[in-house]
Amino acid sequence: MTPTTLQLASTLTCPACAARTTQIMPTDACQYFFDCPSCGAVLKPKPGDCCVFCSYADVPCPPVQQDGKGCCGSTPIPPRPSTGWRS
């Protein structure tokens, strides 16, 4: 078995304005949010994806590159529970 060389540079494309930004992906944590430097939109993972790189970038996160599982294992990020409070 040959060791996998991880690609850490990945280019995120903002779904709101199509701006492209190359970032170095963290290898020790998931990146759930990314602020677009062009329009200020806050990118969040799409349902079923573990991080913004898996949703909006040209290279998936290191754990997916390495073993096919997301940074948080194979379980998608659950939605935030509602507090029931209304403004």
mmCIF file with all atom_site columns, C-alpha atoms in Angstrom:
data_model
loop_
_atom_site.group_PDB
_atom_site.id
_atom_site.type_symbol
_atom_site.label_atom_id
_atom_site.label_alt_id
_atom_site.label_comp_id
_atom_site.label_asym_id
_atom_site.label_entity_id
_atom_site.label_seq_id
_atom_site.pdbx_PDB_ins_code
_atom_site.Cartn_x
_atom_site.Cartn_y
_atom_site.Cartn_z
_atom_site.occupancy
_atom_site.B_iso_or_equiv
_atom_site.pdbx_formal_charge
_atom_site.auth_seq_id
_atom_site.auth_comp_id
_atom_site.auth_asym_id
_atom_site.auth_atom_id
_atom_site.pdbx_PDB_model_num
ATOM 1  C CA . MET A 1 1  ? 0.000   0.000  0.000  1.00 0.00 ? 1  MET A CA 1
ATOM 2  C CA . THR A 1 2  ? 1.405   3.398  -0.925 1.00 0.00 ? 2  THR A CA 1
ATOM 3  C CA . PRO A 1 3  ? 0.948   6.337  1.444  1.00 0.00 ? 3  PRO A CA 1
ATOM 4  C CA . THR A 1 4  ? -1.462  9.013  0.293  1.00 0.00 ? 4  THR A CA 1
ATOM 5  C CA . THR A 1 5  ? -0.081  12.498 -0.279 1.00 0.00 ? 5  THR A CA 1
ATOM 6  C CA . LEU A 1 6  ? -2.590  14.983 1.039  1.00 0.00 ? 6  LEU A CA 1
ATOM 7  C CA . GLN A 1 7  ? -3.293  18.141 -0.908 1.00 0.00 ? 7  GLN A CA 1
ATOM 8  C CA . LEU A 1 8  ? -3.796  20.915 1.654  1.00 0.00 ? 8  LEU A CA 1
ATOM 9  C CA . ALA A 1 9  ? -4.397  23.878 -0.660 1.00 0.00 ? 9  ALA A CA 1
ATOM 10 C CA . SER A 1 10 ? -7.992  24.100 -1.833 1.00 0.00 ? 10 SER A CA 1
ATOM 11 C CA . THR A 1 11 ? -9.931  26.814 -3.653 1.00 0.00 ? 11 THR A CA 1
ATOM 12 C CA . LEU A 1 12 ? -13.321 27.710 -2.199 1.00 0.00 ? 12 LEU A CA 1
ATOM 13 C CA . THR A 1 13 ? -15.936 29.210 -4.525 1.00 0.00 ? 13 THR A CA 1
ATOM 14 C CA . CYS A 1 14 ? -18.570 31.374 -2.861 1.00 0.00 ? 14 CYS A CA 1
ATOM 15 C CA . PRO A 1 15 ? -22.083 30.321 -3.943 1.00 0.00 ? 15 PRO A CA 1
ATOM 16 C CA . ALA A 1 16 ? -23.351 33.885 -3.432 1.00 0.00 ? 16 ALA A CA 1
ATOM 17 C CA . CYS A 1 17 ? -20.857 35.860 -5.541 1.00 0.00 ? 17 CYS A CA 1
ATOM 18 C CA . ALA A 1 18 ? -18.652 33.216 -7.249 1.00 0.00 ? 18 ALA A CA 1
ATOM 19 C CA . ALA A 1 19 ? -15.470 34.697 -5.762 1.00 0.00 ? 19 ALA A CA 1
ATOM 20 C CA . ARG A 1 20 ? -12.661 32.161 -5.521 1.00 0.00 ? 20 ARG A CA 1
ATOM 21 C CA . THR A 1 21 ? -10.276 32.036 -2.550 1.00 0.00 ? 21 THR A CA 1
ATOM 22 C CA . THR A 1 22 ? -7.435  29.563 -2.066 1.00 0.00 ? 22 THR A CA 1
ATOM 23 C CA . GLN A 1 23 ? -6.979  28.418 1.521  1.00 0.00 ? 23 GLN A CA 1
ATOM 24 C CA . ILE A 1 24 ? -4.808  25.920 3.354  1.00 0.00 ? 24 ILE A CA 1
ATOM 25 C CA . MET A 1 25 ? -7.080  23.329 4.954  1.00 0.00 ? 25 MET A CA 1
ATOM 26 C CA . PRO A 1 26 ? -6.619  22.481 8.628  1.00 0.00 ? 26 PRO A CA 1
ATOM 27 C CA . THR A 1 27 ? -5.491  18.933 9.311  1.00 0.00 ? 27 THR A CA 1
ATOM 28 C CA . ASP A 1 28 ? -6.523  18.862 12.971 1.00 0.00 ? 28 ASP A CA 1
ATOM 29 C CA . ALA A 1 29 ? -10.084 20.252 12.899 1.00 0.00 ? 29 ALA A CA 1
ATOM 30 C CA . CYS A 1 30 ? -13.174 20.666 10.727 1.00 0.00 ? 30 CYS A CA 1
ATOM 31 C CA . GLN A 1 31 ? -13.862 24.071 9.262  1.00 0.00 ? 31 GLN A CA 1
ATOM 32 C CA . TYR A 1 32 ? -17.609 24.526 9.539  1.00 0.00 ? 32 TYR A CA 1
ATOM 33 C CA . PHE A 1 33 ? -17.760 28.207 8.568  1.00 0.00 ? 33 PHE A CA 1
ATOM 34 C CA . PHE A 1 34 ? -15.930 30.449 6.120  1.00 0.00 ? 34 PHE A CA 1
ATOM 35 C CA . ASP A 1 35 ? -16.499 34.182 5.633  1.00 0.00 ? 35 ASP A CA 1
ATOM 36 C CA . CYS A 1 36 ? -16.271 35.134 1.962  1.00 0.00 ? 36 CYS A CA 1
ATOM 37 C CA . PRO A 1 37 ? -13.716 37.942 1.731  1.00 0.00 ? 37 PRO A CA 1
ATOM 38 C CA . SER A 1 38 ? -15.503 39.361 -1.316 1.00 0.00 ? 38 SER A CA 1
ATOM 39 C CA . CYS A 1 39 ? -19.177 39.604 -0.298 1.00 0.00 ? 39 CYS A CA 1
ATOM 40 C CA . GLY A 1 40 ? -19.158 38.645 3.395  1.00 0.00 ? 40 GLY A CA 1
ATOM 41 C CA . ALA A 1 41 ? -21.433 35.610 3.007  1.00 0.00 ? 41 ALA A CA 1
ATOM 42 C CA . VAL A 1 42 ? -20.932 32.966 5.678  1.00 0.00 ? 42 VAL A CA 1
ATOM 43 C CA . LEU A 1 43 ? -20.459 29.597 4.020  1.00 0.00 ? 43 LEU A CA 1
ATOM 44 C CA . LYS A 1 44 ? -21.678 26.532 5.930  1.00 0.00 ? 44 LYS A CA 1
ATOM 45 C CA . PRO A 1 45 ? -21.443 22.866 4.908  1.00 0.00 ? 45 PRO A CA 1
ATOM 46 C CA . LYS A 1 46 ? -24.236 21.544 2.710  1.00 0.00 ? 46 LYS A CA 1
ATOM 47 C CA . PRO A 1 47 ? -26.383 18.807 4.277  1.00 0.00 ? 47 PRO A CA 1
ATOM 48 C CA . GLY A 1 48 ? -24.389 15.572 4.332  1.00 0.00 ? 48 GLY A CA 1
ATOM 49 C CA . ASP A 1 49 ? -21.002 17.292 4.007  1.00 0.00 ? 49 ASP A CA 1
ATOM 50 C CA . CYS A 1 50 ? -18.609 17.539 6.938  1.00 0.00 ? 50 CYS A CA 1
ATOM 51 C CA . CYS A 1 51 ? -17.083 20.962 6.200  1.00 0.00 ? 51 CYS A CA 1
ATOM 52 C CA . VAL A 1 52 ? -17.043 23.939 3.842  1.00 0.00 ? 52 VAL A CA 1
ATOM 53 C CA . PHE A 1 53 ? -14.201 22.427 1.809  1.00 0.00 ? 53 PHE A CA 1
ATOM 54 C CA . CYS A 1 54 ? -16.273 19.346 0.979  1.00 0.00 ? 54 CYS A CA 1
ATOM 55 C CA . SER A 1 55 ? -19.176 21.591 -0.051 1.00 0.00 ? 55 SER A CA 1
ATOM 56 C CA . TYR A 1 56 ? -17.574 24.503 -1.916 1.00 0.00 ? 56 TYR A CA 1
ATOM 57 C CA . ALA A 1 57 ? -13.950 23.700 -2.757 1.00 0.00 ? 57 ALA A CA 1
ATOM 58 C CA . ASP A 1 58 ? -12.124 21.972 -5.577 1.00 0.00 ? 58 ASP A CA 1
ATOM 59 C CA . VAL A 1 59 ? -10.289 19.620 -3.180 1.00 0.00 ? 59 VAL A CA 1
ATOM 60 C CA . PRO A 1 60 ? -12.063 17.807 -0.321 1.00 0.00 ? 60 PRO A CA 1
ATOM 61 C CA . CYS A 1 61 ? -10.806 17.978 3.273  1.00 0.00 ? 61 CYS A CA 1
ATOM 62 C CA . PRO A 1 62 ? -7.807  15.848 4.358  1.00 0.00 ? 62 PRO A CA 1
ATOM 63 C CA . PRO A 1 63 ? -9.857  13.115 6.127  1.00 0.00 ? 63 PRO A CA 1
ATOM 64 C CA . VAL A 1 64 ? -11.965 12.567 2.990  1.00 0.00 ? 64 VAL A CA 1
ATOM 65 C CA . GLN A 1 65 ? -8.821  12.486 0.833  1.00 0.00 ? 65 GLN A CA 1
ATOM 66 C CA . GLN A 1 66 ? -7.245  9.993  3.214  1.00 0.00 ? 66 GLN A CA 1
ATOM 67 C CA . ASP A 1 67 ? -9.976  7.491  3.986  1.00 0.00 ? 67 ASP A CA 1
ATOM 68 C CA . GLY A 1 68 ? -13.226 8.701  2.442  1.00 0.00 ? 68 GLY A CA 1
ATOM 69 C CA . LYS A 1 69 ? -14.734 9.780  5.759  1.00 0.00 ? 69 LYS A CA 1
ATOM 70 C CA . GLY A 1 70 ? -15.345 13.385 6.713  1.00 0.00 ? 70 GLY A CA 1
ATOM 71 C CA . CYS A 1 71 ? -13.539 15.266 9.452  1.00 0.00 ? 71 CYS A CA 1
ATOM 72 C CA . CYS A 1 72 ? -16.277 14.293 11.874 1.00 0.00 ? 72 CYS A CA 1
ATOM 73 C CA . GLY A 1 73 ? -16.455 10.654 10.860 1.00 0.00 ? 73 GLY A CA 1
ATOM 74 C CA . SER A 1 74 ? -19.178 9.439  8.562  1.00 0.00 ? 74 SER A CA 1
ATOM 75 C CA . THR A 1 75 ? -21.942 11.216 10.454 1.00 0.00 ? 75 THR A CA 1
ATOM 76 C CA . PRO A 1 76 ? -23.157 14.511 8.963  1.00 0.00 ? 76 PRO A CA 1
ATOM 77 C CA . ILE A 1 77 ? -23.351 17.545 11.216 1.00 0.00 ? 77 ILE A CA 1
ATOM 78 C CA . PRO A 1 78 ? -26.785 17.649 12.852 1.00 0.00 ? 78 PRO A CA 1
ATOM 79 C CA . PRO A 1 79 ? -28.842 20.862 12.650 1.00 0.00 ? 79 PRO A CA 1
ATOM 80 C CA . ARG A 1 80 ? -28.879 23.131 15.685 1.00 0.00 ? 80 ARG A CA 1
ATOM 81 C CA . PRO A 1 81 ? -31.804 22.378 17.964 1.00 0.00 ? 81 PRO A CA 1
ATOM 82 C CA . SER A 1 82 ? -34.479 25.021 18.192 1.00 0.00 ? 82 SER A CA 1
ATOM 83 C CA . THR A 1 83 ? -34.702 26.844 21.485 1.00 0.00 ? 83 THR A CA 1
ATOM 84 C CA . GLY A 1 84 ? -38.369 27.593 20.999 1.00 0.00 ? 84 GLY A CA 1
ATOM 85 C CA . TRP A 1 85 ? -37.706 31.246 21.810 1.00 0.00 ? 85 TRP A CA 1
ATOM 86 C CA . ARG A 1 86 ? -39.202 33.790 19.430 1.00 0.00 ? 86 ARG A CA 1
ATOM 87 C CA . SER A 1 87 ? -38.248 37.417 19.069 1.00 0.00 ? 87 SER A CA 1
#
